[in-house]
mmCIF file of C-alpha atoms and ligand atoms in Angstrom:
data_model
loop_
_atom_site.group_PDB
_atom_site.id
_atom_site.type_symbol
_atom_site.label_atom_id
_atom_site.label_comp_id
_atom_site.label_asym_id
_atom_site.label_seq_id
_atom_site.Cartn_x
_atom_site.Cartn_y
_atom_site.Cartn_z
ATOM 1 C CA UNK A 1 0.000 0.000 0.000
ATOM 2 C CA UNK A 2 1.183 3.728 -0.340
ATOM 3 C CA UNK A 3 0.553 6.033 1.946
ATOM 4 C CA UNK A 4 -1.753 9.041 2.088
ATOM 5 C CA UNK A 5 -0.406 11.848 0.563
ATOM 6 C CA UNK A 6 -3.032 13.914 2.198
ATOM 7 C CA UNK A 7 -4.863 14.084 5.532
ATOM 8 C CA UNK A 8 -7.304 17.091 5.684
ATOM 9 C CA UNK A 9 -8.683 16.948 8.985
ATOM 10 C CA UNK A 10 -9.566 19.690 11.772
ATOM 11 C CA UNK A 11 -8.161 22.877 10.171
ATOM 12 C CA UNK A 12 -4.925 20.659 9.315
ATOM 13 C CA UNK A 13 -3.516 19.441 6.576
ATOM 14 C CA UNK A 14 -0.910 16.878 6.696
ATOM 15 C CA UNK A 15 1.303 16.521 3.500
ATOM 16 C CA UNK A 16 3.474 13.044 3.116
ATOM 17 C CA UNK A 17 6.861 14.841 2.444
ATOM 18 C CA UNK A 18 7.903 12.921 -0.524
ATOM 19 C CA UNK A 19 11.052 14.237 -1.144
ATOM 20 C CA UNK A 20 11.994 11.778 1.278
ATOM 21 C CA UNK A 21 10.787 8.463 -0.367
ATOM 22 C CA UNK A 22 11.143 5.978 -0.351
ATOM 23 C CA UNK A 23 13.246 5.846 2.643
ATOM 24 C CA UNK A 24 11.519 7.671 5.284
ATOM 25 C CA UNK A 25 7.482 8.476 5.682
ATOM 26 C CA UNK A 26 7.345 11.671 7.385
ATOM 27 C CA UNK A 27 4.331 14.501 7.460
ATOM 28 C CA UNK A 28 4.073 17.745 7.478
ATOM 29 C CA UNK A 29 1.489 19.504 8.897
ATOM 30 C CA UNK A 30 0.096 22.784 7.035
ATOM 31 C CA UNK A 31 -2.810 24.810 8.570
ATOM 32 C CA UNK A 32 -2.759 27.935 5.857
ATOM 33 C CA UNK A 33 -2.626 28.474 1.997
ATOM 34 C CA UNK A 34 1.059 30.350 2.299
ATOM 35 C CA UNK A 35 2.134 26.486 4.150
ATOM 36 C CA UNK A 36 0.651 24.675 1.342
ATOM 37 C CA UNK A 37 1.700 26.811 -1.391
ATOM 38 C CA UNK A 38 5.443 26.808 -0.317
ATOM 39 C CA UNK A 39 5.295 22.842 0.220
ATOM 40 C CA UNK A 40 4.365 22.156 -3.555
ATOM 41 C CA UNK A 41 6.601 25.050 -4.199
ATOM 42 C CA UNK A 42 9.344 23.074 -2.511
ATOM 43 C CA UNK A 43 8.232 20.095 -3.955
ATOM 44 C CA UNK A 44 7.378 18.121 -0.634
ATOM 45 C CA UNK A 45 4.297 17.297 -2.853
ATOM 46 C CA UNK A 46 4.142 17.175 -6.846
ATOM 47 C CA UNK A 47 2.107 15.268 -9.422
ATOM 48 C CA UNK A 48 -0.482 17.433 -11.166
ATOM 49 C CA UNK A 49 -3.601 15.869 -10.102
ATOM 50 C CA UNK A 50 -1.993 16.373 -6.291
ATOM 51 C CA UNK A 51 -0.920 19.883 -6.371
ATOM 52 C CA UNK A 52 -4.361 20.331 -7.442
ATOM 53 C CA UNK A 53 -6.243 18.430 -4.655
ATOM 54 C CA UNK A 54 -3.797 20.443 -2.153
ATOM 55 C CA UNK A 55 -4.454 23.582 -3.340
ATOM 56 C CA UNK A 56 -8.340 22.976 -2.705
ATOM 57 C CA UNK A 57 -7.371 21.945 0.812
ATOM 58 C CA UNK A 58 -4.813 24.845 1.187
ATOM 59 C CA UNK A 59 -7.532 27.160 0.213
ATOM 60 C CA UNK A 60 -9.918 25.355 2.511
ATOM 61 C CA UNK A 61 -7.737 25.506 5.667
ATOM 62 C CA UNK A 62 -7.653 29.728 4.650
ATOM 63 C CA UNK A 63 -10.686 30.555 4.880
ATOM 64 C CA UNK A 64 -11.290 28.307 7.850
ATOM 65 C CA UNK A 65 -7.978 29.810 9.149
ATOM 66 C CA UNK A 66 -9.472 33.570 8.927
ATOM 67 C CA UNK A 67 -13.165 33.124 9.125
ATOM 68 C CA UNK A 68 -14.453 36.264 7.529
ATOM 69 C CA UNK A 69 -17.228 37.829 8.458
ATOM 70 C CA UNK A 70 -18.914 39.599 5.699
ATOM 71 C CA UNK A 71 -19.295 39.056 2.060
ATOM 72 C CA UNK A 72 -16.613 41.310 1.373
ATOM 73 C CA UNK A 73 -13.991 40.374 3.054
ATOM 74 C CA UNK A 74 -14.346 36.730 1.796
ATOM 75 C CA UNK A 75 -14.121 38.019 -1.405
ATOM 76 C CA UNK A 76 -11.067 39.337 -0.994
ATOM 77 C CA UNK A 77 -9.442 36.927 1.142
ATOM 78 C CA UNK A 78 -10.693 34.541 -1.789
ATOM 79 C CA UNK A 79 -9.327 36.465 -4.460
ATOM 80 C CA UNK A 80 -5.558 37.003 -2.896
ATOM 81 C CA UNK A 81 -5.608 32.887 -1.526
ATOM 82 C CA UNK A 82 -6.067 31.709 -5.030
ATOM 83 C CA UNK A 83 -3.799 33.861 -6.322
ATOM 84 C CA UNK A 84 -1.329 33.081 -3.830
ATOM 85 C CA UNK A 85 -1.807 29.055 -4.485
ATOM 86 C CA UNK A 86 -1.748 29.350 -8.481
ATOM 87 C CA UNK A 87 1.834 31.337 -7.670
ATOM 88 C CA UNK A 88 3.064 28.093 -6.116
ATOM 89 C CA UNK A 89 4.339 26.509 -9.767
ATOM 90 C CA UNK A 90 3.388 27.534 -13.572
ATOM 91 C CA UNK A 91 2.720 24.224 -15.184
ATOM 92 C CA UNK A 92 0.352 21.541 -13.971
ATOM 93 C CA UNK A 93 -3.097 23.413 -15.011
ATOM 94 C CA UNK A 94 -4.536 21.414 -12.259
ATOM 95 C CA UNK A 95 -3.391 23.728 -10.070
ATOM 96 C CA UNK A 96 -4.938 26.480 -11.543
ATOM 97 C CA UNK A 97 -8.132 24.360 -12.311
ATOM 98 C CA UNK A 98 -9.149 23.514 -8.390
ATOM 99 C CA UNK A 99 -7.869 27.811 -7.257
ATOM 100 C CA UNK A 100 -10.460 28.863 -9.573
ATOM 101 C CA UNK A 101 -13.079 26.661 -8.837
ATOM 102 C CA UNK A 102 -12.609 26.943 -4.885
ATOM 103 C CA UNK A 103 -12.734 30.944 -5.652
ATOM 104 C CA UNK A 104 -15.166 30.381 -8.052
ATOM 105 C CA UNK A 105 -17.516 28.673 -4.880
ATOM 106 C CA UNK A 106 -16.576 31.163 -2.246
ATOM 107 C CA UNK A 107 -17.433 34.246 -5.027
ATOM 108 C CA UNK A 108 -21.024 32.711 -5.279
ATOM 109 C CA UNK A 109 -21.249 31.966 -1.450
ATOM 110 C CA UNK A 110 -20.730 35.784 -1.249
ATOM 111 C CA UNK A 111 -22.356 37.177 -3.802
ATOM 112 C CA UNK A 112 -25.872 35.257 -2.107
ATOM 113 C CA UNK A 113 -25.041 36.448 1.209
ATOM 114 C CA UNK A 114 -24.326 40.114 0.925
ATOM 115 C CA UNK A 115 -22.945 42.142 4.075
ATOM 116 C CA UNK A 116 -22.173 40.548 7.126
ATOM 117 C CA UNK A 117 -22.369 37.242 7.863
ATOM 118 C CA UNK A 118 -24.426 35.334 10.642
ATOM 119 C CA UNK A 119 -22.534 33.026 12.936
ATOM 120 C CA UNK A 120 -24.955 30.316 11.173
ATOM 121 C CA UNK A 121 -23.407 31.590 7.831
ATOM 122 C CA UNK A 122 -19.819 31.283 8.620
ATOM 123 C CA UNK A 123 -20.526 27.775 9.692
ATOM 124 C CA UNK A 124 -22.105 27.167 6.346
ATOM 125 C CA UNK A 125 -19.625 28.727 4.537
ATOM 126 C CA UNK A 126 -17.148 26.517 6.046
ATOM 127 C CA UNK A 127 -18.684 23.588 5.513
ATOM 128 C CA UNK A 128 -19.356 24.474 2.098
ATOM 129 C CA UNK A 129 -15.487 24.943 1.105
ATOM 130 C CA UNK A 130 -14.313 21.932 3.009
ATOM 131 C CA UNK A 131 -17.066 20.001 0.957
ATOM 132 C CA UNK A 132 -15.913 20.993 -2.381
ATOM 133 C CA UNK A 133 -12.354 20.358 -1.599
ATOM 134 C CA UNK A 134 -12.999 17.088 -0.565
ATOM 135 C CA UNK A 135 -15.359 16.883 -3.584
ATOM 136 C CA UNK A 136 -11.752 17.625 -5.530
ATOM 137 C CA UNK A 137 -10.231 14.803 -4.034
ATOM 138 C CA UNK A 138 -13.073 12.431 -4.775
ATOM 139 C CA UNK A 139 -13.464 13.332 -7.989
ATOM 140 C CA UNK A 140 -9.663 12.779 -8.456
ATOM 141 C CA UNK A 141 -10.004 9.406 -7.414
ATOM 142 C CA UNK A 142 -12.965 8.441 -9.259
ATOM 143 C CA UNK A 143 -11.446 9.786 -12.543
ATOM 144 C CA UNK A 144 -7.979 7.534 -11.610
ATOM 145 C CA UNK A 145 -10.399 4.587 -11.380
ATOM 146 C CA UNK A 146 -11.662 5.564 -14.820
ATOM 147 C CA UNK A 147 -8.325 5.657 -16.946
ATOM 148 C CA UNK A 148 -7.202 2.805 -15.229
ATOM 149 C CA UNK A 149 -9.678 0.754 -16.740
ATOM 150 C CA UNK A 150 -10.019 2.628 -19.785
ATOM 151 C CA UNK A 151 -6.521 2.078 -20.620
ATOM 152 C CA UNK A 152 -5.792 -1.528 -19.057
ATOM 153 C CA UNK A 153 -8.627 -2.354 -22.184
ATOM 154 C CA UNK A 154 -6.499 -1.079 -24.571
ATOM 155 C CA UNK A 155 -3.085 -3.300 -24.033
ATOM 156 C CA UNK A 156 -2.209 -6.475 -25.371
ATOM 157 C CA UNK A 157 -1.751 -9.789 -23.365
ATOM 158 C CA UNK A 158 1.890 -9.942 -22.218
ATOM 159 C CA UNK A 159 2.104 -6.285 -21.762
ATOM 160 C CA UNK A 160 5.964 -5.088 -21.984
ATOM 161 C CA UNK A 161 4.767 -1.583 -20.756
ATOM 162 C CA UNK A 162 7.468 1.742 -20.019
ATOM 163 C CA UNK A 163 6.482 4.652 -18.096
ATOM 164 C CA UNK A 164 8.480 8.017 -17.474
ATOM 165 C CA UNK A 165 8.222 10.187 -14.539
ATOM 166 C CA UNK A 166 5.851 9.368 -11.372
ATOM 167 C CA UNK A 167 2.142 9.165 -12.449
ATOM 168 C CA UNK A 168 1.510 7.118 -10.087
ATOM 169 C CA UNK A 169 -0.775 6.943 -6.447
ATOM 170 C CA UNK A 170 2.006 9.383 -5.065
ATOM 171 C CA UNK A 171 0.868 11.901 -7.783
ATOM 172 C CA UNK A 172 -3.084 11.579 -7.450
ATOM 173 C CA UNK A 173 -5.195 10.902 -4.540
ATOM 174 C CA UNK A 174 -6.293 7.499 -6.392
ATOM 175 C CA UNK A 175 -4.628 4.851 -8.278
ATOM 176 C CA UNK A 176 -2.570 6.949 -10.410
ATOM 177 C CA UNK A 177 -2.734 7.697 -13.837
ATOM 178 C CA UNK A 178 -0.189 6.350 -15.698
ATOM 179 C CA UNK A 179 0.791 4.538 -13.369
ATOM 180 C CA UNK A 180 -3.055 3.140 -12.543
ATOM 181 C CA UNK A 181 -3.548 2.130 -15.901
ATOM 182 C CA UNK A 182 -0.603 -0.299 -15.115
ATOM 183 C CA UNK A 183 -1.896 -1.414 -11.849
ATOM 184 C CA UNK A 184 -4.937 -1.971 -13.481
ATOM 185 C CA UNK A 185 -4.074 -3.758 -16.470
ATOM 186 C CA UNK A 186 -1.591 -5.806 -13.857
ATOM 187 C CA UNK A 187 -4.863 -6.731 -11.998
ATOM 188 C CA UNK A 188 -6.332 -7.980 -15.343
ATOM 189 C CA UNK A 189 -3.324 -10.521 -15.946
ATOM 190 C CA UNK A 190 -1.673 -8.658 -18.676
ATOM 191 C CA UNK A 191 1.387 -6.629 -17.903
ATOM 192 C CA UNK A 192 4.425 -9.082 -18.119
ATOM 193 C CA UNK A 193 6.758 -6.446 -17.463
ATOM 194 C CA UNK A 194 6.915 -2.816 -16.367
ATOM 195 C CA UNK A 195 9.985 -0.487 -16.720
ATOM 196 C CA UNK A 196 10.129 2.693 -14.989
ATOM 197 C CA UNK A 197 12.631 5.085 -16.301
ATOM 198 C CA UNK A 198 14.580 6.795 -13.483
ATOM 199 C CA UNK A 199 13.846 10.528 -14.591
ATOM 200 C CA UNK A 200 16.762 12.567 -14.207
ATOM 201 C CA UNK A 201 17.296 14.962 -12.544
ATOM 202 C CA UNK A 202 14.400 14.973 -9.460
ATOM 203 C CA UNK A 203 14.603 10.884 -10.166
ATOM 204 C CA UNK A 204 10.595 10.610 -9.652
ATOM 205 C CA UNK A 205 10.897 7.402 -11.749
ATOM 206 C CA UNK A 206 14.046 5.923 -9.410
ATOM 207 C CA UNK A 207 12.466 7.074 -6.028
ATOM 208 C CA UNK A 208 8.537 6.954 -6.365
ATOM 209 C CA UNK A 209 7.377 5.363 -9.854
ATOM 210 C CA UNK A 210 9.491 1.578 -9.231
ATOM 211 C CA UNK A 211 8.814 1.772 -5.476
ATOM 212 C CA UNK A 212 5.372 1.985 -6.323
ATOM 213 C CA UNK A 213 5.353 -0.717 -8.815
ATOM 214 C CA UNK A 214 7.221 -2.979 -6.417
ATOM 215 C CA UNK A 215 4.619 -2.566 -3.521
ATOM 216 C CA UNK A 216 2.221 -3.421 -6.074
ATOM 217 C CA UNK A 217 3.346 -6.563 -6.977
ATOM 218 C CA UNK A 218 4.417 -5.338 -10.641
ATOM 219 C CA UNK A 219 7.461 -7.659 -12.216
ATOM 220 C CA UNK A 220 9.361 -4.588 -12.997
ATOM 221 C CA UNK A 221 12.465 -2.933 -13.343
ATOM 222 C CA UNK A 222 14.494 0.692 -13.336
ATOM 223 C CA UNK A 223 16.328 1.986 -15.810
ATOM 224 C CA UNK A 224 18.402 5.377 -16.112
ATOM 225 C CA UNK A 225 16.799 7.491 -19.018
ATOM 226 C CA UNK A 226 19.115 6.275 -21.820
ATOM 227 C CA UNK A 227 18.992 3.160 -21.530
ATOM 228 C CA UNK A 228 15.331 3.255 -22.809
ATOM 229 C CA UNK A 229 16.034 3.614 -26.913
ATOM 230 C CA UNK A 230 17.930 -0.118 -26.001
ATOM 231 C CA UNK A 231 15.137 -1.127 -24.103
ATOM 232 C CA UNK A 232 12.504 -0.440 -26.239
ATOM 233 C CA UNK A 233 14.291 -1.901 -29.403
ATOM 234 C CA UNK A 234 15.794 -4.667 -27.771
ATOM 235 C CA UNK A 235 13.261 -6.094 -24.737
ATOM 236 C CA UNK A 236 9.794 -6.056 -27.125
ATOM 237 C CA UNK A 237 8.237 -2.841 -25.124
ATOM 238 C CA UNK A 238 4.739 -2.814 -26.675
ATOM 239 C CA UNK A 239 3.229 0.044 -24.701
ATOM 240 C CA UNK A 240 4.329 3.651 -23.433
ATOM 241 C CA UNK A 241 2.292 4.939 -20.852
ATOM 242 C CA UNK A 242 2.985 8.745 -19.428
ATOM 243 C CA UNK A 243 0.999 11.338 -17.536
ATOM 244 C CA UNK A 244 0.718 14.843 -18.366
ATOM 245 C CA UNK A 245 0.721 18.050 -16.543
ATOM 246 C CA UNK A 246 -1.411 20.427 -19.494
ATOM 247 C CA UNK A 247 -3.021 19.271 -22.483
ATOM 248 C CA UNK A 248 -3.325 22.103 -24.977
ATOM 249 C CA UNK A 249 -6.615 21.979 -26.713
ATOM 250 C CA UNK A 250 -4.777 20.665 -29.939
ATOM 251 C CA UNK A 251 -3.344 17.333 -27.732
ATOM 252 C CA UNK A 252 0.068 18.585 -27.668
ATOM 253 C CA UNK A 253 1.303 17.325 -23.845
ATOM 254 C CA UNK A 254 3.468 18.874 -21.329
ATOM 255 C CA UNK A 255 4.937 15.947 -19.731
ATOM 256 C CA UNK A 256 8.006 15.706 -17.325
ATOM 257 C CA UNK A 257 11.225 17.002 -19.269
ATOM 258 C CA UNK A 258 12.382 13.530 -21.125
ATOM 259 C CA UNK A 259 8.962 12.511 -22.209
ATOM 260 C CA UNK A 260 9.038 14.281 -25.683
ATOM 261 C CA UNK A 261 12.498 12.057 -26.442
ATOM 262 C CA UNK A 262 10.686 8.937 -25.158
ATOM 263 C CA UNK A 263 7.755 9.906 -27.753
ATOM 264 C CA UNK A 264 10.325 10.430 -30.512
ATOM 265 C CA UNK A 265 11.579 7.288 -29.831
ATOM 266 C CA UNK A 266 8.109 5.592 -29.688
ATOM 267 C CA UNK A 267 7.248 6.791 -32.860
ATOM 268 C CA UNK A 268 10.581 5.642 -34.679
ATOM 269 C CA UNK A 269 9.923 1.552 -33.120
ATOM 270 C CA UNK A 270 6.435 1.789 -34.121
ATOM 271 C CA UNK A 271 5.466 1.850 -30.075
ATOM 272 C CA UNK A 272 2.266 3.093 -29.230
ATOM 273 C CA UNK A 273 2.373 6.010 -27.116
ATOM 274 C CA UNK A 274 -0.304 6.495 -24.402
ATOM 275 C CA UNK A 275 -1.282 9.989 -22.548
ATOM 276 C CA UNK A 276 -3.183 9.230 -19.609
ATOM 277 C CA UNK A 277 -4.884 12.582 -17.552
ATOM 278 C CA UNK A 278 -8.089 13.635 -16.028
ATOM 279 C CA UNK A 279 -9.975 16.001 -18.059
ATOM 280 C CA UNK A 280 -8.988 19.096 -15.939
ATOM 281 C CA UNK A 281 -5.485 18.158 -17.475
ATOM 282 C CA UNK A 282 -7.123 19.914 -20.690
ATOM 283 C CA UNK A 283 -6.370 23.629 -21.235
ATOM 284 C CA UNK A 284 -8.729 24.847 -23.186
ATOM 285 C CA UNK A 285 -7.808 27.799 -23.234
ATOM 286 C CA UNK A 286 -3.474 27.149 -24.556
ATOM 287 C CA UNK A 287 -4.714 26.423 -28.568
ATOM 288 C CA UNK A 288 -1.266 24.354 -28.808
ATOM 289 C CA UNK A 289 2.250 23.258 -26.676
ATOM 290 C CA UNK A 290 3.693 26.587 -27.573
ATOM 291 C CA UNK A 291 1.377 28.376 -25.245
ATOM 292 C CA UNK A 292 2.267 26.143 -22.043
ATOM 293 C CA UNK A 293 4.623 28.085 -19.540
ATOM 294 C CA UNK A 294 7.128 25.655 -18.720
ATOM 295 C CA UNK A 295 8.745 25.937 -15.567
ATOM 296 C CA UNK A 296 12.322 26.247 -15.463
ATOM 297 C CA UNK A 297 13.602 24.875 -12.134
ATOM 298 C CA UNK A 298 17.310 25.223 -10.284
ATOM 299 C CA UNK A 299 20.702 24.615 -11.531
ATOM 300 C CA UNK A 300 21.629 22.930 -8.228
ATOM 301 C CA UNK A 301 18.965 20.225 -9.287
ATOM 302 C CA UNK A 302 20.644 19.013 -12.127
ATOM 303 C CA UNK A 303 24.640 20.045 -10.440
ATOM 304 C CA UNK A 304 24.022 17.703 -7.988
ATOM 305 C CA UNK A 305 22.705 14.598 -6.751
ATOM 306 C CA UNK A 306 21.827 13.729 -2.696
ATOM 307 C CA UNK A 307 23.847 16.965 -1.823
ATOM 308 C CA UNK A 308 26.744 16.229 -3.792
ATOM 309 C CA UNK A 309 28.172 17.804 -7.031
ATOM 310 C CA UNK A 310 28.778 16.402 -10.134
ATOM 311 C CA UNK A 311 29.632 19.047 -12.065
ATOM 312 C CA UNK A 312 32.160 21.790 -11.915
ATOM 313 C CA UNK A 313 31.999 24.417 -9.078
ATOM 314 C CA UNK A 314 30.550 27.675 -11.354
ATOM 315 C CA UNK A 315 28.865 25.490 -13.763
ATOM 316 C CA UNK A 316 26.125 26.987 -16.155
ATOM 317 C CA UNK A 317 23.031 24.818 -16.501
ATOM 318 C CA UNK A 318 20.056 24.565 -18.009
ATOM 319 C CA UNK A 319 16.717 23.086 -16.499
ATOM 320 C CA UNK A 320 13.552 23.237 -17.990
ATOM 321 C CA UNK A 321 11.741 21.072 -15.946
ATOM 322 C CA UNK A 322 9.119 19.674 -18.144
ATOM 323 C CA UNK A 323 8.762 19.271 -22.194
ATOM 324 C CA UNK A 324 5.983 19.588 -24.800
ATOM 325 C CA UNK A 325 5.213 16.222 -26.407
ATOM 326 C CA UNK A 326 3.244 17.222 -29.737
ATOM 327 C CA UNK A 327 -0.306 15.713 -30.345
ATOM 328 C CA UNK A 328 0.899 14.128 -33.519
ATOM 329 C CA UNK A 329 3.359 11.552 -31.389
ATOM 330 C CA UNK A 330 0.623 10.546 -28.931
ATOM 331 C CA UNK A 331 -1.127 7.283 -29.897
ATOM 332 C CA UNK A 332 -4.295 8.045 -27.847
ATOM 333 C CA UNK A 333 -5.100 10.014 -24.787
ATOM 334 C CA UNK A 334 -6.521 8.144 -21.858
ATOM 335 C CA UNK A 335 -8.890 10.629 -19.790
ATOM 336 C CA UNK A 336 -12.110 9.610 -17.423
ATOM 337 C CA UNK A 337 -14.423 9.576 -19.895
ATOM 338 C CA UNK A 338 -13.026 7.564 -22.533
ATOM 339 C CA UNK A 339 -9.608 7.128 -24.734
ATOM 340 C CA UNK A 340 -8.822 10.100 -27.493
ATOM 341 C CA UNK A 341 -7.806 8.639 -30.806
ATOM 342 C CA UNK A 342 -6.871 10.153 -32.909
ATOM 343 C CA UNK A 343 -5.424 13.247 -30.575
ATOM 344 C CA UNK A 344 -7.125 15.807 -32.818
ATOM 345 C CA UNK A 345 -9.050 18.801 -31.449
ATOM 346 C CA UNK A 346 -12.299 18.043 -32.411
ATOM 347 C CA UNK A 347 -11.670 14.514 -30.794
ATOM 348 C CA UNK A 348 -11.002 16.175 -27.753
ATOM 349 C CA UNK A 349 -13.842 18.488 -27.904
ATOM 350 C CA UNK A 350 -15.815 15.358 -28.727
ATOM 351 C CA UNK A 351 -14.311 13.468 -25.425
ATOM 352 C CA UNK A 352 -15.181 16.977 -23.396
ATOM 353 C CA UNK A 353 -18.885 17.218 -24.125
ATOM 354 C CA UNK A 354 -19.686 13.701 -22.735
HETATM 355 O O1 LIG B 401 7.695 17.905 -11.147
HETATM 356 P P1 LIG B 401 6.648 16.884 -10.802
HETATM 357 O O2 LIG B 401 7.183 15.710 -10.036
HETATM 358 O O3 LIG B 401 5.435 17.506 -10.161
HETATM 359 O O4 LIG B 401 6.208 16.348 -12.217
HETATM 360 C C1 LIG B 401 5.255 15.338 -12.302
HETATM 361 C C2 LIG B 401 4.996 14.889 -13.678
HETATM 362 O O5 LIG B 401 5.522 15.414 -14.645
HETATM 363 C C3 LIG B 401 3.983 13.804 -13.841
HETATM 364 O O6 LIG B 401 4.332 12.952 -14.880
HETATM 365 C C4 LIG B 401 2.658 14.490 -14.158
HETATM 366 O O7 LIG B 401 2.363 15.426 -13.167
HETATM 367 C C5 LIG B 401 1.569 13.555 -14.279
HETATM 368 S S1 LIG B 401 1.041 13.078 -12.679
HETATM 369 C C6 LIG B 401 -0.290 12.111 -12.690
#
């Protein structure tokens, strides 16, 4: 079993620090949006689908946190905690996706109870904003549940499956996606073998992705990231599974940095190449990749590894931290409501209106 990654109870939240897996399982306890916003900043939690659910519980534990007593001073308290927990990173539109629709709630709580607020409508406020951050989380794990099955349908027998990144439980509040569709298919009898590459330079893929694989019971095994062209020519990979952190509304994927070369090299074996997200993965408002911000993350990330260099003292380095796969490489994308395939807008669009 994993472990939580989130415990939202009384006014706390406690965050599974996983910058510390696999070796040690250690919380931290948050009980304000500035708390949760610098722990995905620091990356004690990541995974798109979990910054997401944290951010409704980081905006939960504010307003709980400050109580406001009329309808404008939630309203602005709404305004500046959203802001503040979309500030946390640029990427993952999840993020963005559960600040707007907590604001979104607490803007229409207000705007029905003008002026100041009975002690009976602070407690239904309250209530009201913890419910639709756990209705986040749920929804989360429902949608994991989904693609899982969704895309276990869609491998062969004898699975020989590769996955980049974590996309995994420790990225979600559910199964996983990526990672959940290999779960799932394992469940069904089909995956023979799993490979997780090791995803340099955070190493999501060497700390989280084949940890999780191994507590599941998953024959599988880690390889550093170029070792995978070999792999996939050599070991009969007949799947690529990844998760994403935007979809533009074209299909074009912002994936962990690595995943575009892993697509390339897909394409050139004649691999199919799976995207599986939840549909608030879909920005429908970036028209292609080029309009993704991609977050560009610290040299000392990539200049060293467990605190110790491995490149020159003064060294100049580059580190975007995540890569735009384009829609044309990805085989089919695997959301809750069904598998894209073609990746074509209109598909999309199609996959949205259901
Ligand atoms: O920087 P991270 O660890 O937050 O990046 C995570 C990824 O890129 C995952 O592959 C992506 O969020 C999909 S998670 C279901």
């Amino acid at each position: 079993m994993i472990p939580p990654r989130l415990i939202f109870k009384k006014g706390v939240l406690k965050i599974l620090d996983q910058r510390l897996l696999p070796d040690k399982i250690k919380f931290i306890p948050v009980r304000d949006a500035a708390g949760t916003a610098k722990a995905t900043k620091d990356m004690a939690l990541r995974g798109a689908p979990l910054i997401g659910c944290a951010a409704a519980f980081g905006f939960a534990l504010e307003i709980r946190r400050i109580r406001p007593s009329s309808s404008s001073q939630l309203e602005r308290l709404a305004r500046r905690t959203a802001l503040l927990l979309k500030a946390s990173r640029p990427t993952a539109v999840a993020l963005f996706y559960a600040a707007d629709r907590m604001l979104h709630k607490a803007l229409v709580f207000a705007a029905a109870n003008p002026g100041k607020f009975s002690p009976a409508a602070t407690g239904k406020l309250l209530n009201l904003i913890d419910g639709e951050a756990r209705l986040v989380t749920a929804e989360d794990q429902t949608a994991c549940l989904a693609m899982g099955n969704f895309g276990a349908a869609l491998l062969p027998k004898n699975c020989v499956i590769m996955t980049y990144c974590n996309a995994g439980a420790l990225a979600t509040m559910g199964i996983g996606t990526a990672v959940g569709v290999i779960t799932a298919a394992h469940e069904a009898g089909k995956i023979k073998h799993a490979y997780s590459c090791e995803t340099r330079p955070y190493m999501q893929g060497a700390r989280l992705t084949i940890w999780e694989l191994m507590r599941g019971g998953v024959p599988s095994e880690l390889l550093t990231d170029n070792m995978a062209a070999h792999i996939i020519k050599t070991c009969g990979v007949n799947a690529i599974v990844v998760g994403a952190d935007r979809i533009a509304s074209n299909g074009d994927t912002a994936n962990k940095i690595g995943t575009y070369g892993l697509a390339v090299i897909a394409r050139h074996h004649k691999v199919p190449f799976y995207v599986a997200a939840p549909t608030p993965t879909i920005d429908g408002k970036a028209r292609d990749g080029g309009a993704i911000v991609i977050e560009e993350r610290s040299a000392e990330e990539v200049a060293f590894v467990k605190g110790s260099r491995i490149a020159p003292r003064g060294v100049k380095v580059r580190h975007p931290a995540f890569d735009v796969t384009p829609a044309s490489l990805i085989t089919a994308l695997i959301t809750e409501k069904g598998v894209i395939s073609p990746v074509t807008r209109a598909n999309i669009n199609k996959n949205l209106s259901k």
